[in-house]
Amino acid sequence: MIFINTDASSAKAWWKAKATTSLLALGLASFSTSAWAQTVVRFATTLPETSPLIEEVYRPWAEEINKAADGEFEIQILGPTFANTANIVDRVVTGVAEMGIWVLPATGQPFPRSTVTTLPLVGGDPARASLALWKLQEKGLLGDEFAEGKLLLFGVLASNTLRSREPITSLESLAGLKVRVSDKNTADAMSALGASPAFISPTEMYQAASRGVVDAVITSPDTFQSFRLTELLHQHLINVTFGGVPTAVVINKSFYEGLSPKGRAVLDSFTGEDGTRRLGQAYDEFIDGITASSANEPQYSASRFDEAELEKVRELISPVIASWIERTPDGQAVLDAFKAEYAAAAD
């Protein structure tokens, strides 16, 4: 695990320290809180409020911002009955929700450059990948993908891996395997490796696996647990990764501009590059806990491809990466920059 340099021992501790600092600093400013009525910020997450990702990452983040706002505004977390992955962009852009988490590949909207994180065997560490994606945005390499809203921060989820009923110890084990996937890059990679990909929504994964519609599932560590796939799929191929899903926290532009100076200052202090760095670290800590609990499952078994087999994988999926570069505006420049920023984030 690569840790980003921080003065706090954890992202949660940093958020708490940040909230205290923001209160002290902003309390000395000449803003008149009485001139501004408290504003509710409807934060559409598309996730159940009991989701571990909400409870361990986003709720602490929102609570510490609310503390620093000191009545200026209040972020309220709303789940999938308010917005889902397919309508979340429209909800935020039109102001139905003031703020939301966009799971970019699931929105149905064009974010071609940002999907660089979903390329197989590229990246892998959430903190470094999140920061690298933010750096690309700062440099203008993501184009106008977020022109309709104000981007607050990125959070790249842990790399997707494969779990199956039977052990996967070589490429031959993948031949003809029916595998659930969620995005084009992963589907193309599985086809290149000899498997048969099937696009299946998260809510249908358990049923598909239990009925034998698929033999294996590719998704993130927390999703395996959240959707109880760990009950069915005990064999885990851990060193062939299929990219991390990019998410973005975006706020409605007009709403942000209508906040008081103090409100904008508080929000700014928890977002941007610094906020992205800390959110990525929080993702790291969250996934570390998930990984540890998975290893304690009674029937859990982890396998790895040796270096010779990994080299075969790289060769077979190289056309997948080349195809992404070709169909993505400035694809080669985006990929090169992402790799460079990802490497730099380890320092």
Short mmCIF file of C-alpha atoms in Angstrom, two decimals:
data_model
loop_
_atom_site.label_atom_id
_atom_site.label_comp_id
_atom_site.label_asym_id
_atom_site.label_seq_id
_atom_site.Cartn_x
_atom_site.Cartn_y
_atom_site.Cartn_z
CA MET A 1 0.00 0.00 0.00
CA ILE A 2 1.28 3.46 -0.90
CA PHE A 3 0.48 6.20 1.59
CA ILE A 4 0.20 9.84 0.61
CA ASN A 5 2.14 12.11 2.95
CA THR A 6 -0.11 13.54 5.66
CA ASP A 7 0.27 15.10 9.08
CA ALA A 8 -2.79 13.21 10.33
CA SER A 9 -2.88 9.50 11.02
CA SER A 10 -6.02 9.03 8.98
CA ALA A 11 -8.31 10.89 6.61
CA LYS A 12 -11.01 11.08 9.29
CA ALA A 13 -8.57 12.66 11.71
CA TRP A 14 -7.52 15.13 9.04
CA TRP A 15 -11.14 16.08 8.30
CA LYS A 16 -11.76 16.72 11.99
CA ALA A 17 -8.64 18.85 12.22
CA LYS A 18 -9.61 20.65 9.05
CA ALA A 19 -13.06 21.44 10.42
CA THR A 20 -11.55 22.95 13.58
CA THR A 21 -9.03 24.97 11.58
CA SER A 22 -11.73 26.22 9.23
CA LEU A 23 -13.92 27.30 12.14
CA LEU A 24 -11.10 29.22 13.78
CA ALA A 25 -9.93 30.87 10.59
CA LEU A 26 -13.32 31.72 9.20
CA GLY A 27 -14.59 32.86 12.58
CA LEU A 28 -12.07 35.69 12.42
CA ALA A 29 -13.28 36.79 8.99
CA SER A 30 -15.66 39.66 8.56
CA PHE A 31 -18.56 37.60 7.23
CA SER A 32 -21.95 38.24 8.80
CA THR A 33 -23.64 34.89 9.44
CA SER A 34 -26.87 36.63 10.33
CA ALA A 35 -27.13 37.95 6.78
CA TRP A 36 -27.37 34.43 5.35
CA ALA A 37 -30.11 31.92 6.11
CA GLN A 38 -28.98 28.34 6.57
CA THR A 39 -29.08 26.47 3.29
CA VAL A 40 -29.72 22.77 2.80
CA VAL A 41 -27.36 21.02 0.40
CA ARG A 42 -29.07 17.92 -0.94
CA PHE A 43 -26.21 15.49 -1.53
CA ALA A 44 -27.35 12.75 -3.92
CA THR A 45 -25.13 9.71 -3.49
CA THR A 46 -27.11 6.97 -5.36
CA LEU A 47 -26.12 4.68 -2.48
CA PRO A 48 -28.18 3.45 0.50
CA GLU A 49 -27.50 5.47 3.64
CA THR A 50 -26.36 2.24 5.32
CA SER A 51 -23.74 1.59 2.61
CA PRO A 52 -20.29 1.06 4.18
CA LEU A 53 -18.87 3.57 1.67
CA ILE A 54 -21.32 6.18 2.93
CA GLU A 55 -20.86 5.33 6.60
CA GLU A 56 -17.06 5.17 6.56
CA VAL A 57 -16.11 7.73 3.90
CA TYR A 58 -18.78 10.20 2.84
CA ARG A 59 -20.73 10.69 6.04
CA PRO A 60 -17.63 11.69 8.06
CA TRP A 61 -16.65 14.03 5.20
CA ALA A 62 -20.09 15.68 5.14
CA GLU A 63 -20.31 15.93 8.93
CA GLU A 64 -16.96 17.68 9.22
CA ILE A 65 -17.91 20.14 6.48
CA ASN A 66 -21.17 20.85 8.31
CA LYS A 67 -19.25 21.44 11.49
CA ALA A 68 -16.93 23.90 9.77
CA ALA A 69 -19.89 25.62 8.09
CA ASP A 70 -21.24 26.40 11.57
CA GLY A 71 -24.84 26.85 10.41
CA GLU A 72 -23.99 28.47 7.09
CA PHE A 73 -25.33 25.42 5.28
CA GLU A 74 -26.02 21.77 6.01
CA ILE A 75 -25.24 18.83 3.74
CA GLN A 76 -27.96 16.18 3.81
CA ILE A 77 -27.09 12.75 2.40
CA LEU A 78 -29.79 11.28 0.14
CA GLY A 79 -29.91 7.77 -1.28
CA PRO A 80 -31.08 5.99 -4.45
CA THR A 81 -34.75 6.89 -4.04
CA PHE A 82 -33.75 10.50 -4.69
CA ALA A 83 -31.29 9.90 -7.55
CA ASN A 84 -29.74 6.90 -9.29
CA THR A 85 -26.62 6.48 -11.40
CA ALA A 86 -28.55 7.05 -14.63
CA ASN A 87 -30.13 10.39 -13.65
CA ILE A 88 -27.60 11.79 -11.18
CA VAL A 89 -25.93 14.12 -13.70
CA ASP A 90 -29.27 15.65 -14.70
CA ARG A 91 -30.33 15.96 -11.06
CA VAL A 92 -27.26 18.03 -10.21
CA VAL A 93 -27.10 20.08 -13.42
CA THR A 94 -30.77 21.08 -13.17
CA GLY A 95 -30.57 21.79 -9.43
CA VAL A 96 -32.91 19.06 -8.24
CA ALA A 97 -29.90 18.03 -6.16
CA GLU A 98 -27.37 20.66 -5.17
CA MET A 99 -24.52 18.15 -5.06
CA GLY A 100 -23.95 14.55 -6.07
CA ILE A 101 -21.55 11.66 -6.52
CA TRP A 102 -21.23 10.85 -10.21
CA VAL A 103 -20.12 7.25 -10.85
CA LEU A 104 -18.84 8.21 -14.27
CA PRO A 105 -19.05 4.95 -16.28
CA ALA A 106 -22.57 4.30 -14.93
CA THR A 107 -24.06 7.68 -15.81
CA GLY A 108 -24.55 6.99 -19.51
CA GLN A 109 -22.92 10.37 -20.15
CA PRO A 110 -19.69 10.91 -22.12
CA PHE A 111 -16.63 11.03 -19.85
CA PRO A 112 -14.17 9.37 -22.25
CA ARG A 113 -10.96 10.85 -20.90
CA SER A 114 -11.83 10.18 -17.27
CA THR A 115 -12.27 6.47 -18.02
CA VAL A 116 -8.49 6.19 -18.25
CA THR A 117 -8.69 4.79 -14.71
CA THR A 118 -10.76 1.83 -15.95
CA LEU A 119 -8.02 0.49 -18.21
CA PRO A 120 -6.78 -2.96 -17.14
CA LEU A 121 -3.48 -3.09 -15.25
CA VAL A 122 -3.33 0.73 -15.09
CA GLY A 123 -3.22 2.34 -11.65
CA GLY A 124 -4.67 0.36 -8.78
CA ASP A 125 -4.18 2.46 -5.65
CA PRO A 126 -7.27 4.66 -4.98
CA ALA A 127 -5.37 7.54 -3.38
CA ARG A 128 -2.80 7.82 -6.14
CA ALA A 129 -5.33 7.32 -8.94
CA SER A 130 -7.69 9.95 -7.49
CA LEU A 131 -4.91 12.51 -7.21
CA ALA A 132 -3.61 11.71 -10.70
CA LEU A 133 -7.07 12.27 -12.19
CA TRP A 134 -7.34 15.62 -10.40
CA LYS A 135 -3.97 16.66 -11.82
CA LEU A 136 -5.23 15.83 -15.32
CA GLN A 137 -8.24 18.07 -14.73
CA GLU A 138 -6.00 20.91 -13.54
CA LYS A 139 -3.92 20.60 -16.70
CA GLY A 140 -6.98 20.70 -18.93
CA LEU A 141 -6.46 17.15 -20.19
CA LEU A 142 -10.02 16.12 -19.36
CA GLY A 143 -11.41 18.73 -21.74
CA ASP A 144 -14.92 19.96 -20.99
CA GLU A 145 -16.19 16.76 -19.38
CA PHE A 146 -17.29 18.65 -16.26
CA ALA A 147 -18.36 21.91 -17.89
CA GLU A 148 -21.98 21.50 -16.77
CA GLY A 149 -21.17 21.48 -13.07
CA LYS A 150 -18.47 22.57 -10.65
CA LEU A 151 -16.13 19.69 -9.94
CA LEU A 152 -15.24 19.47 -6.26
CA LEU A 153 -13.07 16.35 -6.09
CA PHE A 154 -12.38 12.92 -7.52
CA GLY A 155 -12.51 9.53 -5.86
CA VAL A 156 -11.30 6.51 -7.82
CA LEU A 157 -12.56 3.27 -6.32
CA ALA A 158 -10.33 0.28 -5.67
CA SER A 159 -9.40 -1.75 -8.72
CA ASN A 160 -11.89 -4.31 -9.91
CA THR A 161 -10.77 -7.92 -9.62
CA LEU A 162 -12.26 -11.31 -10.45
CA ARG A 163 -13.89 -13.79 -8.11
CA SER A 164 -15.16 -17.16 -9.30
CA ARG A 165 -16.37 -20.58 -8.20
CA GLU A 166 -13.33 -22.43 -9.49
CA PRO A 167 -9.68 -21.39 -9.03
CA ILE A 168 -8.22 -19.22 -11.80
CA THR A 169 -4.54 -20.08 -11.97
CA SER A 170 -3.71 -19.47 -15.63
CA LEU A 171 -5.09 -18.01 -18.83
CA GLU A 172 -6.38 -21.45 -19.72
CA SER A 173 -8.67 -21.21 -16.68
CA LEU A 174 -10.36 -18.17 -18.24
CA ALA A 175 -11.16 -19.84 -21.56
CA GLY A 176 -14.92 -19.78 -22.12
CA LEU A 177 -15.61 -18.48 -18.60
CA LYS A 178 -18.83 -16.44 -18.37
CA VAL A 179 -17.82 -13.26 -16.54
CA ARG A 180 -19.94 -10.37 -15.33
CA VAL A 181 -18.49 -6.96 -16.31
CA SER A 182 -19.67 -3.36 -15.99
CA ASP A 183 -17.79 -1.34 -18.62
CA LYS A 184 -16.48 -1.60 -22.18
CA ASN A 185 -12.79 -1.68 -21.28
CA THR A 186 -13.28 -4.66 -18.97
CA ALA A 187 -15.52 -6.42 -21.48
CA ASP A 188 -12.92 -5.97 -24.20
CA ALA A 189 -10.17 -7.21 -21.88
CA MET A 190 -12.09 -10.35 -20.94
CA SER A 191 -12.80 -11.11 -24.59
CA ALA A 192 -9.10 -10.69 -25.36
CA LEU A 193 -8.27 -13.14 -22.56
CA GLY A 194 -10.66 -15.76 -23.93
CA ALA A 195 -13.59 -15.29 -21.55
CA SER A 196 -17.20 -14.44 -22.38
CA PRO A 197 -18.21 -11.09 -20.84
CA ALA A 198 -21.78 -10.27 -19.82
CA PHE A 199 -23.05 -6.83 -18.83
CA ILE A 200 -25.10 -7.29 -15.66
CA SER A 201 -26.19 -4.58 -13.23
CA PRO A 202 -25.00 -4.74 -9.61
CA THR A 203 -28.50 -5.51 -8.32
CA GLU A 204 -28.68 -8.60 -10.57
CA MET A 205 -25.19 -9.98 -9.91
CA TYR A 206 -26.11 -12.28 -7.03
CA GLN A 207 -28.97 -13.89 -8.89
CA ALA A 208 -26.86 -14.31 -12.02
CA ALA A 209 -24.07 -15.98 -10.04
CA SER A 210 -26.42 -18.19 -8.00
CA ARG A 211 -28.23 -19.45 -11.12
CA GLY A 212 -25.08 -20.08 -13.12
CA VAL A 213 -25.74 -17.33 -15.64
CA VAL A 214 -22.15 -16.28 -14.94
CA ASP A 215 -19.22 -18.25 -13.54
CA ALA A 216 -17.35 -15.23 -12.22
CA VAL A 217 -17.83 -11.55 -11.41
CA ILE A 218 -15.50 -8.60 -11.84
CA THR A 219 -16.16 -5.73 -9.46
CA SER A 220 -14.61 -3.83 -6.54
CA PRO A 221 -13.84 -5.37 -3.11
CA ASP A 222 -16.61 -3.52 -1.30
CA THR A 223 -19.19 -4.45 -3.95
CA PHE A 224 -18.40 -8.15 -3.53
CA GLN A 225 -19.35 -7.78 0.13
CA SER A 226 -22.25 -5.35 -0.24
CA PHE A 227 -24.04 -7.65 -2.70
CA ARG A 228 -23.16 -10.86 -0.79
CA LEU A 229 -21.19 -12.33 -3.68
CA THR A 230 -18.69 -13.59 -1.11
CA GLU A 231 -21.28 -16.26 -0.24
CA LEU A 232 -21.03 -17.73 -3.74
CA LEU A 233 -17.64 -16.89 -5.22
CA HIS A 234 -14.74 -17.95 -3.01
CA GLN A 235 -11.85 -18.03 -5.50
CA HIS A 236 -10.15 -14.63 -5.91
CA LEU A 237 -7.61 -13.72 -8.60
CA ILE A 238 -5.89 -10.82 -6.87
CA ASN A 239 -3.08 -9.59 -9.09
CA VAL A 240 -4.87 -9.09 -12.41
CA THR A 241 -6.69 -5.79 -12.04
CA PHE A 242 -9.31 -4.36 -14.34
CA GLY A 243 -9.14 -0.67 -13.53
CA GLY A 244 -10.77 1.47 -10.87
CA VAL A 245 -14.15 3.14 -11.32
CA PRO A 246 -13.80 6.95 -11.38
CA THR A 247 -16.29 8.93 -9.31
CA ALA A 248 -16.63 12.69 -9.00
CA VAL A 249 -18.32 14.89 -6.43
CA VAL A 250 -19.94 17.72 -8.38
CA ILE A 251 -21.99 20.70 -7.21
CA ASN A 252 -24.50 22.72 -9.18
CA LYS A 253 -22.68 25.77 -10.55
CA SER A 254 -25.40 28.33 -9.83
CA PHE A 255 -25.91 26.99 -6.33
CA TYR A 256 -22.20 27.20 -5.55
CA GLU A 257 -21.97 30.75 -6.87
CA GLY A 258 -25.02 31.69 -4.77
CA LEU A 259 -23.41 30.56 -1.51
CA SER A 260 -22.14 33.23 0.84
CA PRO A 261 -18.41 34.01 0.74
CA LYS A 262 -18.02 32.07 3.97
CA GLY A 263 -19.95 29.10 2.57
CA ARG A 264 -17.77 28.93 -0.52
CA ALA A 265 -14.63 29.26 1.57
CA VAL A 266 -15.64 26.35 3.82
CA LEU A 267 -16.49 24.12 0.87
CA ASP A 268 -13.28 25.04 -0.93
CA SER A 269 -11.23 24.07 2.11
CA PHE A 270 -12.49 20.47 1.90
CA THR A 271 -12.31 20.00 -1.86
CA GLY A 272 -9.92 20.52 -4.77
CA GLU A 273 -6.53 18.81 -4.82
CA ASP A 274 -6.27 18.63 -1.04
CA GLY A 275 -9.75 17.18 -0.65
CA THR A 276 -9.14 14.68 -3.44
CA ARG A 277 -5.92 13.57 -1.75
CA ARG A 278 -7.72 12.96 1.54
CA LEU A 279 -10.74 11.27 -0.03
CA GLY A 280 -8.40 8.91 -1.88
CA GLN A 281 -6.68 8.12 1.39
CA ALA A 282 -10.06 7.44 3.01
CA TYR A 283 -10.85 5.04 0.16
CA ASP A 284 -7.53 3.31 0.79
CA GLU A 285 -8.32 2.83 4.47
CA PHE A 286 -11.83 1.66 3.70
CA ILE A 287 -10.61 -0.94 1.19
CA ASP A 288 -7.87 -2.12 3.57
CA GLY A 289 -10.62 -3.04 6.04
CA ILE A 290 -12.67 -4.80 3.37
CA THR A 291 -9.64 -6.76 2.16
CA ALA A 292 -8.76 -7.86 5.68
CA SER A 293 -12.28 -9.11 6.33
CA SER A 294 -12.36 -10.97 3.00
CA ALA A 295 -9.21 -12.86 3.92
CA ASN A 296 -11.02 -14.16 7.01
CA GLU A 297 -13.89 -15.71 5.06
CA PRO A 298 -13.99 -19.46 5.84
CA GLN A 299 -13.81 -20.63 2.19
CA TYR A 300 -11.81 -17.73 0.77
CA SER A 301 -8.85 -18.63 -1.45
CA ALA A 302 -6.57 -16.16 -3.23
CA SER A 303 -4.56 -16.96 -6.34
CA ARG A 304 -2.00 -15.06 -8.41
CA PHE A 305 -0.67 -15.23 -11.94
CA ASP A 306 3.08 -15.62 -12.06
CA GLU A 307 5.15 -13.07 -13.96
CA ALA A 308 5.23 -15.13 -17.15
CA GLU A 309 1.45 -15.37 -17.16
CA LEU A 310 1.11 -11.66 -16.39
CA GLU A 311 3.29 -10.85 -19.38
CA LYS A 312 0.93 -12.87 -21.58
CA VAL A 313 -1.98 -10.88 -20.14
CA ARG A 314 -0.28 -7.58 -20.93
CA GLU A 315 0.34 -8.70 -24.49
CA LEU A 316 -3.24 -9.87 -25.02
CA ILE A 317 -4.85 -6.72 -23.60
CA SER A 318 -2.55 -4.27 -25.37
CA PRO A 319 -5.07 -3.93 -28.26
CA VAL A 320 -7.72 -2.99 -25.68
CA ILE A 321 -5.58 -0.09 -24.49
CA ALA A 322 -4.73 0.85 -28.07
CA SER A 323 -8.44 0.91 -28.94
CA TRP A 324 -9.17 3.20 -25.98
CA ILE A 325 -6.39 5.54 -27.08
CA GLU A 326 -7.75 5.64 -30.63
CA ARG A 327 -11.36 6.41 -29.72
CA THR A 328 -10.57 8.85 -26.90
CA PRO A 329 -9.78 12.49 -27.68
CA ASP A 330 -6.10 13.07 -26.88
CA GLY A 331 -6.06 9.47 -25.66
CA GLN A 332 -2.31 8.93 -25.74
CA ALA A 333 -1.59 12.24 -24.00
CA VAL A 334 -4.19 11.48 -21.32
CA LEU A 335 -2.82 7.99 -20.66
CA ASP A 336 0.81 9.16 -20.56
CA ALA A 337 -0.06 12.01 -18.21
CA PHE A 338 -2.11 9.74 -15.94
CA LYS A 339 0.74 7.24 -15.64
CA ALA A 340 3.20 10.04 -14.85
CA GLU A 341 0.95 11.64 -12.22
CA TYR A 342 0.14 8.24 -10.72
CA ALA A 343 3.84 7.54 -10.32
CA ALA A 344 4.49 11.01 -8.90
CA ALA A 345 1.74 10.52 -6.29
CA ALA A 346 3.85 7.83 -4.65
CA ASP A 347 6.41 10.44 -3.56
#
